[in-house]
Short mmCIF file of C-alpha atoms and ligand atoms in Angstrom, two decimals:
data_model
loop_
_atom_site.label_atom_id
_atom_site.label_comp_id
_atom_site.label_asym_id
_atom_site.label_seq_id
_atom_site.Cartn_x
_atom_site.Cartn_y
_atom_site.Cartn_z
CA UNK A 26 -5.96 19.84 -21.66
CA UNK A 27 -4.10 17.44 -23.71
CA UNK A 28 -5.44 14.08 -24.67
CA UNK A 29 -4.43 10.85 -26.50
CA UNK A 30 -6.22 9.43 -29.96
CA UNK A 31 -8.18 7.13 -27.33
CA UNK A 32 -9.26 10.18 -24.65
CA UNK A 33 -6.45 9.76 -22.23
CA UNK A 34 -4.78 13.17 -20.61
CA UNK A 35 -0.98 13.76 -19.84
CA UNK A 36 -0.46 13.36 -16.68
CA UNK A 37 2.18 12.05 -15.43
CA UNK A 38 6.06 11.76 -16.62
CA UNK A 39 8.90 9.38 -15.77
CA UNK A 40 12.65 10.54 -16.65
CA UNK A 41 15.46 8.56 -16.90
CA UNK A 42 18.23 10.20 -16.31
CA UNK A 43 21.20 7.77 -16.82
CA UNK A 44 21.03 4.16 -17.94
CA UNK A 45 23.80 3.25 -15.40
CA UNK A 46 23.12 1.26 -12.41
CA UNK A 47 24.70 -0.33 -9.20
CA UNK A 48 22.66 -3.13 -8.99
CA UNK A 49 22.27 -6.14 -11.57
CA UNK A 50 18.76 -7.19 -11.14
CA UNK A 51 17.99 -10.54 -12.61
CA UNK A 52 15.14 -9.60 -13.93
CA UNK A 53 16.13 -5.67 -15.23
CA UNK A 54 19.85 -5.87 -16.01
CA UNK A 55 21.24 -9.63 -15.98
CA UNK A 56 25.09 -9.65 -15.15
CA UNK A 57 25.38 -11.85 -18.02
CA UNK A 58 24.32 -9.10 -20.94
CA UNK A 59 25.53 -6.38 -18.20
CA UNK A 60 29.54 -6.91 -17.51
CA UNK A 61 32.19 -4.94 -17.11
CA UNK A 62 32.36 -4.24 -21.33
CA UNK A 63 29.34 -2.94 -21.12
CA UNK A 64 28.57 0.42 -23.46
CA UNK A 65 26.42 2.50 -21.69
CA UNK A 66 25.38 5.44 -23.41
CA UNK A 67 28.41 8.50 -23.54
CA UNK A 68 28.03 11.84 -22.04
CA UNK A 69 27.44 13.29 -24.86
CA UNK A 70 23.99 11.61 -26.01
CA UNK A 71 22.37 12.27 -22.58
CA UNK A 72 19.47 14.92 -22.25
CA UNK A 73 20.92 17.94 -20.26
CA UNK A 74 19.12 19.13 -16.95
CA UNK A 75 18.36 22.07 -19.37
CA UNK A 76 17.28 20.11 -21.88
CA UNK A 77 14.67 17.54 -19.23
CA UNK A 78 13.45 21.17 -17.88
CA UNK A 79 12.61 22.52 -21.12
CA UNK A 80 10.48 18.88 -21.65
CA UNK A 81 9.03 19.40 -18.14
CA UNK A 82 8.18 22.82 -19.25
CA UNK A 83 6.36 22.09 -22.13
CA UNK A 84 4.35 19.19 -20.92
CA UNK A 85 3.30 21.66 -17.74
CA UNK A 86 1.81 23.44 -20.18
CA UNK A 87 -0.52 19.91 -21.67
CA UNK A 88 -1.57 19.87 -18.06
CA UNK A 89 1.20 17.87 -16.22
CA UNK A 90 0.75 16.96 -12.84
CA UNK A 91 3.47 14.69 -11.58
CA UNK A 92 7.36 13.96 -12.53
CA UNK A 93 8.95 11.10 -11.43
CA UNK A 94 13.15 10.90 -11.44
CA UNK A 95 14.22 7.24 -12.54
CA UNK A 96 16.24 5.61 -14.24
CA UNK A 97 18.90 3.57 -14.06
CA UNK A 98 19.61 4.21 -10.86
CA UNK A 99 19.20 8.05 -10.96
CA UNK A 100 20.89 8.54 -7.93
CA UNK A 101 24.10 7.64 -9.99
CA UNK A 102 23.72 10.46 -12.07
CA UNK A 103 25.78 13.65 -10.85
CA UNK A 104 23.87 16.71 -9.18
CA UNK A 105 21.01 15.24 -9.69
CA UNK A 106 19.45 17.62 -6.85
CA UNK A 107 19.75 20.72 -8.99
CA UNK A 108 17.55 19.31 -11.49
CA UNK A 109 15.24 18.30 -9.03
CA UNK A 110 15.72 22.09 -7.86
CA UNK A 111 15.26 22.81 -11.89
CA UNK A 112 11.89 21.35 -12.39
CA UNK A 113 10.85 22.59 -8.55
CA UNK A 114 11.36 26.14 -9.98
CA UNK A 115 9.21 25.80 -13.06
CA UNK A 116 6.21 25.20 -10.46
CA UNK A 117 5.98 25.24 -6.75
CA UNK A 118 2.70 22.12 -6.55
CA UNK A 119 4.07 20.01 -9.28
CA UNK A 120 4.42 16.70 -7.69
CA UNK A 121 7.88 15.73 -7.74
CA UNK A 122 9.15 12.02 -7.18
CA UNK A 123 12.06 9.43 -7.14
CA UNK A 124 12.46 6.15 -7.99
CA UNK A 125 15.55 4.40 -6.59
CA UNK A 126 17.05 0.97 -5.24
CA UNK A 127 17.89 3.01 -1.73
CA UNK A 128 21.33 2.26 -2.43
CA UNK A 129 22.85 6.43 -2.22
CA UNK A 130 19.69 7.77 0.05
CA UNK A 131 21.11 7.77 3.13
CA UNK A 132 24.11 10.28 1.66
CA UNK A 133 21.72 12.54 -0.26
CA UNK A 134 17.63 12.43 1.26
CA UNK A 135 18.82 15.35 2.58
CA UNK A 136 19.74 17.23 0.00
CA UNK A 137 16.83 16.05 -1.96
CA UNK A 138 14.35 17.31 0.31
CA UNK A 139 15.99 20.70 0.23
CA UNK A 140 15.83 20.53 -3.79
CA UNK A 141 12.15 20.30 -3.91
CA UNK A 142 11.40 16.33 -4.39
CA UNK A 143 8.10 15.56 -2.56
CA UNK A 144 8.40 12.07 -2.33
CA UNK A 145 10.75 8.44 -2.67
CA UNK A 146 10.04 5.01 -3.85
CA UNK A 147 12.43 2.60 -2.75
CA UNK A 148 12.48 -0.83 -4.86
CA UNK A 149 13.46 -3.57 -2.32
CA UNK A 150 13.13 -7.50 -3.78
CA UNK A 151 14.10 -9.27 -0.19
CA UNK A 152 14.68 -8.89 3.31
CA UNK A 153 16.96 -11.68 3.57
CA UNK A 154 20.20 -11.07 2.82
CA UNK A 155 21.88 -13.94 0.81
CA UNK A 156 18.49 -13.74 -1.51
CA UNK A 157 19.11 -9.80 -1.76
CA UNK A 158 22.66 -10.13 -2.82
CA UNK A 159 21.43 -12.67 -5.40
CA UNK A 160 18.67 -11.56 -6.97
CA UNK A 161 20.23 -7.56 -7.13
CA UNK A 162 23.78 -8.74 -7.95
CA UNK A 163 25.67 -6.69 -5.35
CA UNK A 164 27.23 -6.54 -1.53
CA UNK A 165 25.02 -4.11 -0.31
CA UNK A 166 22.94 -5.68 2.72
CA UNK A 167 18.96 -4.93 3.26
CA UNK A 168 19.87 -3.28 6.73
CA UNK A 169 22.13 -0.78 4.25
CA UNK A 170 18.63 -0.09 2.48
CA UNK A 171 16.48 -0.19 5.26
CA UNK A 172 18.73 2.91 6.93
CA UNK A 173 18.25 4.53 3.49
CA UNK A 174 14.92 4.28 3.97
CA UNK A 175 15.15 5.95 7.45
CA UNK A 176 17.66 8.73 6.47
CA UNK A 177 14.53 9.84 3.52
CA UNK A 178 12.14 10.11 6.48
CA UNK A 179 13.96 11.84 8.84
CA UNK A 180 14.58 13.60 5.74
CA UNK A 181 10.85 14.49 5.84
CA UNK A 182 10.22 12.57 2.20
CA UNK A 183 7.48 10.47 2.51
CA UNK A 184 8.65 6.89 1.44
CA UNK A 185 6.43 3.76 -0.10
CA UNK A 186 8.16 0.29 -0.99
CA UNK A 187 8.19 -1.35 -4.44
CA UNK A 188 8.62 -4.95 -5.50
CA UNK A 189 8.43 -7.34 -7.89
CA UNK A 190 7.94 -10.71 -6.67
CA UNK A 191 8.91 -13.38 -9.42
CA UNK A 192 7.12 -17.25 -8.97
CA UNK A 193 10.40 -19.76 -7.06
CA UNK A 194 12.49 -16.87 -6.87
CA UNK A 195 11.14 -14.63 -3.79
CA UNK A 196 8.23 -16.01 -2.93
CA UNK A 197 9.12 -16.22 0.59
CA UNK A 198 9.61 -12.54 0.62
CA UNK A 199 6.17 -11.95 1.08
CA UNK A 200 5.72 -11.83 3.95
CA UNK A 201 9.28 -10.93 5.66
CA UNK A 202 8.74 -7.93 3.34
CA UNK A 203 4.89 -6.93 4.57
CA UNK A 204 6.22 -7.14 8.35
CA UNK A 205 9.32 -5.50 8.24
CA UNK A 206 7.08 -2.69 6.87
CA UNK A 207 4.03 -2.61 8.21
CA UNK A 208 6.10 -2.64 11.47
CA UNK A 209 7.71 0.84 9.71
CA UNK A 210 4.22 1.53 8.53
CA UNK A 211 5.39 2.29 5.39
CA UNK A 212 3.53 1.36 2.47
CA UNK A 213 4.39 -1.26 0.12
CA UNK A 214 3.71 -2.31 -3.06
CA UNK A 215 4.07 -5.77 -5.28
CA UNK A 216 4.12 -4.99 -9.30
CA UNK A 217 3.90 -7.93 -11.11
CA UNK A 218 6.55 -9.20 -13.14
CA UNK A 219 6.06 -7.87 -16.49
CA UNK A 220 7.48 -8.99 -19.74
CA UNK A 221 9.57 -5.87 -20.59
CA UNK A 222 12.67 -5.61 -21.92
CA UNK A 223 14.60 -8.22 -24.26
CA UNK A 224 17.34 -9.57 -21.94
CA UNK A 225 15.68 -12.60 -20.13
CA UNK A 226 12.66 -14.46 -20.83
CA UNK A 227 9.61 -13.95 -19.59
CA UNK A 228 7.60 -16.29 -19.22
CA UNK A 229 3.37 -16.17 -17.42
CA UNK A 230 4.69 -18.97 -15.06
CA UNK A 231 7.03 -17.15 -13.72
CA UNK A 232 4.37 -14.22 -12.32
CA UNK A 233 3.07 -13.96 -9.23
CA UNK A 234 -0.44 -12.32 -9.71
CA UNK A 235 -2.06 -9.55 -7.51
CA UNK A 236 -4.40 -12.25 -6.13
CA UNK A 237 -2.28 -14.66 -5.39
CA UNK A 238 0.11 -12.81 -3.23
CA UNK A 239 -3.22 -11.24 -1.77
CA UNK A 240 -4.04 -15.00 -0.52
CA UNK A 241 -0.31 -15.56 0.63
CA UNK A 242 -0.84 -11.94 2.98
CA UNK A 243 -4.74 -13.41 3.80
CA UNK A 244 -3.54 -17.02 4.70
CA UNK A 245 -0.79 -14.77 7.56
CA UNK A 246 -2.46 -12.16 8.64
CA UNK A 247 -6.35 -12.26 8.32
CA UNK A 248 -9.08 -10.84 5.64
CA UNK A 249 -7.80 -7.51 3.75
CA UNK A 250 -10.26 -5.40 2.63
CA UNK A 251 -10.34 -3.44 -0.75
CA UNK A 252 -9.78 -0.12 -0.60
CA UNK A 253 -11.51 3.11 -2.25
CA UNK A 254 -10.82 3.55 -5.40
CA UNK A 255 -7.69 6.18 -6.36
CA UNK A 256 -7.32 8.99 -8.46
CA UNK A 257 -8.03 8.61 -12.51
CA UNK A 258 -4.85 7.24 -13.54
CA UNK A 259 -3.63 5.92 -10.30
CA UNK A 260 -1.63 2.34 -10.99
CA UNK A 261 -1.99 0.79 -7.41
CA UNK A 262 -4.98 -0.55 -5.92
CA UNK A 263 -4.63 -0.68 -2.51
CA UNK A 264 -5.77 -3.18 0.16
CA UNK A 265 -6.10 -2.89 3.44
CA UNK A 266 -5.16 -4.91 6.77
CA UNK A 267 -7.72 -5.07 9.94
CA UNK A 268 -5.38 -2.40 11.19
CA UNK A 269 -6.02 -0.65 8.30
CA UNK A 270 -2.25 -0.72 7.08
CA UNK A 271 -2.25 -0.47 3.10
CA UNK A 272 -0.74 -2.95 0.71
CA UNK A 273 -0.24 -2.01 -2.89
CA UNK A 274 -0.53 -3.98 -5.74
CA UNK A 275 0.16 -3.23 -9.45
CA UNK A 276 -1.37 -5.49 -11.89
CA UNK A 277 -0.52 -4.71 -14.69
CA UNK A 278 -0.36 -8.44 -16.23
CA UNK A 279 -3.24 -9.57 -14.95
CA UNK A 280 -5.08 -6.70 -14.88
CA UNK A 281 -4.00 -3.85 -17.45
CA UNK A 282 -5.10 -0.49 -16.69
CA UNK A 283 -4.42 0.87 -20.07
CA UNK A 284 -7.75 2.80 -20.39
CA UNK A 285 -6.30 5.38 -17.86
CA UNK A 286 -2.53 5.08 -18.69
CA UNK A 287 -1.94 8.89 -18.69
CA UNK A 288 2.12 8.49 -18.12
CA UNK A 289 4.96 9.79 -20.79
CA UNK A 290 8.71 8.58 -20.54
CA UNK A 291 11.45 9.69 -21.29
CA UNK A 292 14.84 7.80 -21.71
CA UNK A 293 18.26 8.93 -20.40
CA UNK A 294 18.89 9.60 -24.47
CA UNK A 295 16.41 11.61 -25.28
CA UNK A 296 13.35 9.51 -27.09
CA UNK A 297 9.53 10.32 -25.52
CA UNK A 298 7.44 6.87 -25.65
CA UNK A 299 4.53 6.39 -24.69
CA UNK A 300 4.12 2.91 -23.87
CA UNK A 301 6.83 0.99 -21.45
CA UNK A 302 5.64 -1.56 -24.50
CA UNK A 303 7.05 0.51 -26.85
CA UNK A 304 9.83 -0.51 -28.79
CA UNK A 305 10.15 2.59 -30.85
CA UNK A 306 10.70 6.39 -29.11
CA UNK A 307 10.11 9.79 -30.22
CA UNK A 308 13.97 11.20 -30.76
CA UNK A 309 13.96 14.36 -29.05
CA UNK A 310 17.09 14.80 -28.42
CA UNK A 311 17.87 15.02 -31.92
CA UNK A 312 15.67 18.28 -32.05
CA UNK A 313 17.29 19.94 -29.08
CA UNK A 314 20.41 19.25 -31.16
CA UNK A 315 18.81 21.24 -34.08
CA UNK A 316 18.74 24.32 -31.64
CA UNK A 317 14.90 23.40 -31.27
CA UNK A 318 13.50 26.00 -28.98
CA UNK A 319 10.84 25.86 -25.53
CA UNK A 320 8.21 26.43 -28.53
CA UNK A 321 8.84 23.92 -30.86
CA UNK A 322 9.73 21.01 -28.10
CA UNK A 323 6.07 21.92 -26.81
CA UNK A 324 4.78 20.97 -30.40
CA UNK A 325 6.70 18.22 -30.64
CA UNK A 326 5.36 16.59 -27.81
CA UNK A 327 1.60 17.22 -28.21
CA UNK A 328 1.94 16.22 -31.62
CA UNK A 329 3.48 13.01 -30.05
CA UNK A 330 1.12 12.71 -27.58
CA UNK A 331 -1.88 13.32 -30.04
CA UNK A 332 -1.46 10.13 -32.19
CA UNK A 333 -1.11 7.94 -28.86
CA UNK A 334 -3.34 4.64 -29.37
CA UNK A 335 -1.06 2.83 -27.08
CA UNK A 336 -2.94 -0.16 -25.10
CA UNK A 337 -0.19 -3.17 -24.61
CA UNK A 338 -1.31 -4.88 -21.80
CA UNK A 339 -4.92 -4.86 -23.07
CA UNK A 340 -4.05 -6.45 -25.64
CA UNK A 341 -0.19 -8.66 -25.08
CA UNK A 342 -2.84 -12.00 -25.29
CA UNK A 343 -3.56 -11.33 -28.91
CA UNK A 344 -0.37 -9.90 -30.50
CA UNK A 345 0.98 -12.46 -32.74
CA UNK A 346 4.60 -10.93 -33.17
CA UNK A 347 5.34 -8.87 -30.46
CA UNK A 348 8.28 -6.36 -31.73
CA UNK A 349 11.31 -6.21 -28.58
CA UNK A 350 10.15 -3.19 -26.27
CA UNK A 351 12.87 -1.01 -25.15
CA UNK A 352 15.17 -2.22 -22.14
CA UNK A 353 13.87 -1.61 -18.41
CA UNK A 354 16.64 0.43 -17.49
CA UNK A 355 16.68 2.41 -20.67
CA UNK A 356 12.73 3.85 -20.20
CA UNK A 357 12.57 3.95 -16.57
CA UNK A 358 9.95 0.91 -15.42
N1 SAM B 406 16.68 1.95 -9.94
C1 SAM B 406 16.20 2.01 -9.33
C2 SAM B 406 15.57 1.42 -8.66
O1 SAM B 406 15.28 0.06 -8.95
O2 SAM B 406 14.21 1.72 -7.95
C3 SAM B 406 14.86 3.01 -10.65
C4 SAM B 406 14.78 2.29 -12.10
S1 SAM B 406 14.10 0.49 -11.84
C5 SAM B 406 13.61 0.59 -13.98
C6 SAM B 406 12.10 0.66 -11.86
C7 SAM B 406 11.31 -0.14 -10.88
O3 SAM B 406 11.24 -1.05 -12.38
C8 SAM B 406 12.15 -0.86 -9.51
O4 SAM B 406 10.96 -0.92 -8.86
C9 SAM B 406 12.06 -2.57 -10.58
O5 SAM B 406 11.43 -3.09 -9.96
C10 SAM B 406 11.23 -1.91 -11.17
N2 SAM B 406 11.71 -3.51 -12.86
C11 SAM B 406 11.94 -3.45 -13.29
N3 SAM B 406 12.42 -4.75 -14.20
C12 SAM B 406 10.78 -4.79 -13.74
C13 SAM B 406 10.30 -6.05 -14.51
N4 SAM B 406 10.62 -6.98 -15.78
N5 SAM B 406 8.32 -5.54 -13.79
C14 SAM B 406 8.15 -5.33 -12.99
N6 SAM B 406 8.90 -4.49 -12.79
C15 SAM B 406 10.04 -4.35 -13.14
FE1 SF4 B 407 19.02 -1.41 -11.40
FE2 SF4 B 407 16.19 -0.43 -11.21
FE3 SF4 B 407 17.50 -2.41 -13.10
FE4 SF4 B 407 17.89 -3.11 -10.78
S1 SF4 B 407 16.07 -2.44 -11.19
S2 SF4 B 407 19.00 -3.48 -12.22
S3 SF4 B 407 18.42 -1.30 -9.30
S4 SF4 B 407 17.61 0.18 -12.51
FE1 SF4 B 408 -0.07 2.38 -20.11
FE2 SF4 B 408 1.42 0.65 -22.43
FE3 SF4 B 408 0.97 0.30 -19.52
FE4 SF4 B 408 -0.97 0.09 -20.78
S1 SF4 B 408 0.75 -0.84 -21.54
S2 SF4 B 408 -0.78 0.66 -18.80
S3 SF4 B 408 -0.65 2.18 -22.34
S4 SF4 B 408 2.38 1.80 -20.07
#
């Protein structure tokens, strides 16, 4: 097992397989900054499936337990099911998950499941159709996403839902979202709005904390009780309604969890990041371009992880000169 400079093992890897997306969520890829003329990465600069598979293989030797495929919108990457199969062939026990906006799940759920994906997280920030369209700048309806979720469940993929709540924007969706997923018995997790990416002026006043969301839920559903703590490296804490339904909270702003952060990230163009808030990555793609083999990549990844001392969320209040973190759709959340 390889540990970083603060004794944290490398357990999780998030791979952004594309920087493109069919949504323009206001807090991630605002339409003003990502118009039709936006220059996304050309194919030549994106990691191939073979290169991604080598990176995963090298991390398995260092103790990797979980891989999450993300983006941009990962289901826009051509032939994505082949990548899932290639990773699955490395290790039958590896936990392989995907985070998606759910628009293409109806089309791909069966193939994803057959390729060896273990589970899916679907992001959904509103149930009310007009608000959803406004938040994501698309014509897609929440019903379409819900039908994608049903397709995933029918294909045997367990589903969780991720929601970002922003003050004075979609706070009124907390109860409709909990009600909807409670009735479907699908866990929902509320992620605090983070100061990630440079496209919007994030402001602490826009953050609705996990505790504030719990207060709204308690008002409607009665008391909630804290669940037993999860495994080391789990980012979400779970609370249960009286009937046992679990609701998760990822309180990265109000209650940071850097001390047990076991995540590495790979951007679509092959940079390895050791923190979501890093402004600079470690260029693995160039190593491949210089004909690096499996062993070379393994040594590079190990050296990068061993040097890691990131704990941005724990020290954000003390930083006076924050370098601009990399964009969320690029690093994958
Ligand atoms: N397109 C896919 C999706 O939306 O699920 C995967 C990529 S997206 C960058 C991954 C996750 O990051 C989503 O759940 C999204 O809500 C979350 N996210 C993006 N920007 C965020 C921010 N500023 N604060 C908190 N979560 C954010
Ligand atoms: Fe696309 Fe996901 Fe970002 Fe929304 S959060 S713009 S769906 S990458
Ligand atoms: Fe991990 Fe960086 Fe987030 Fe802390 S701020 S939990 S080190 S990704």
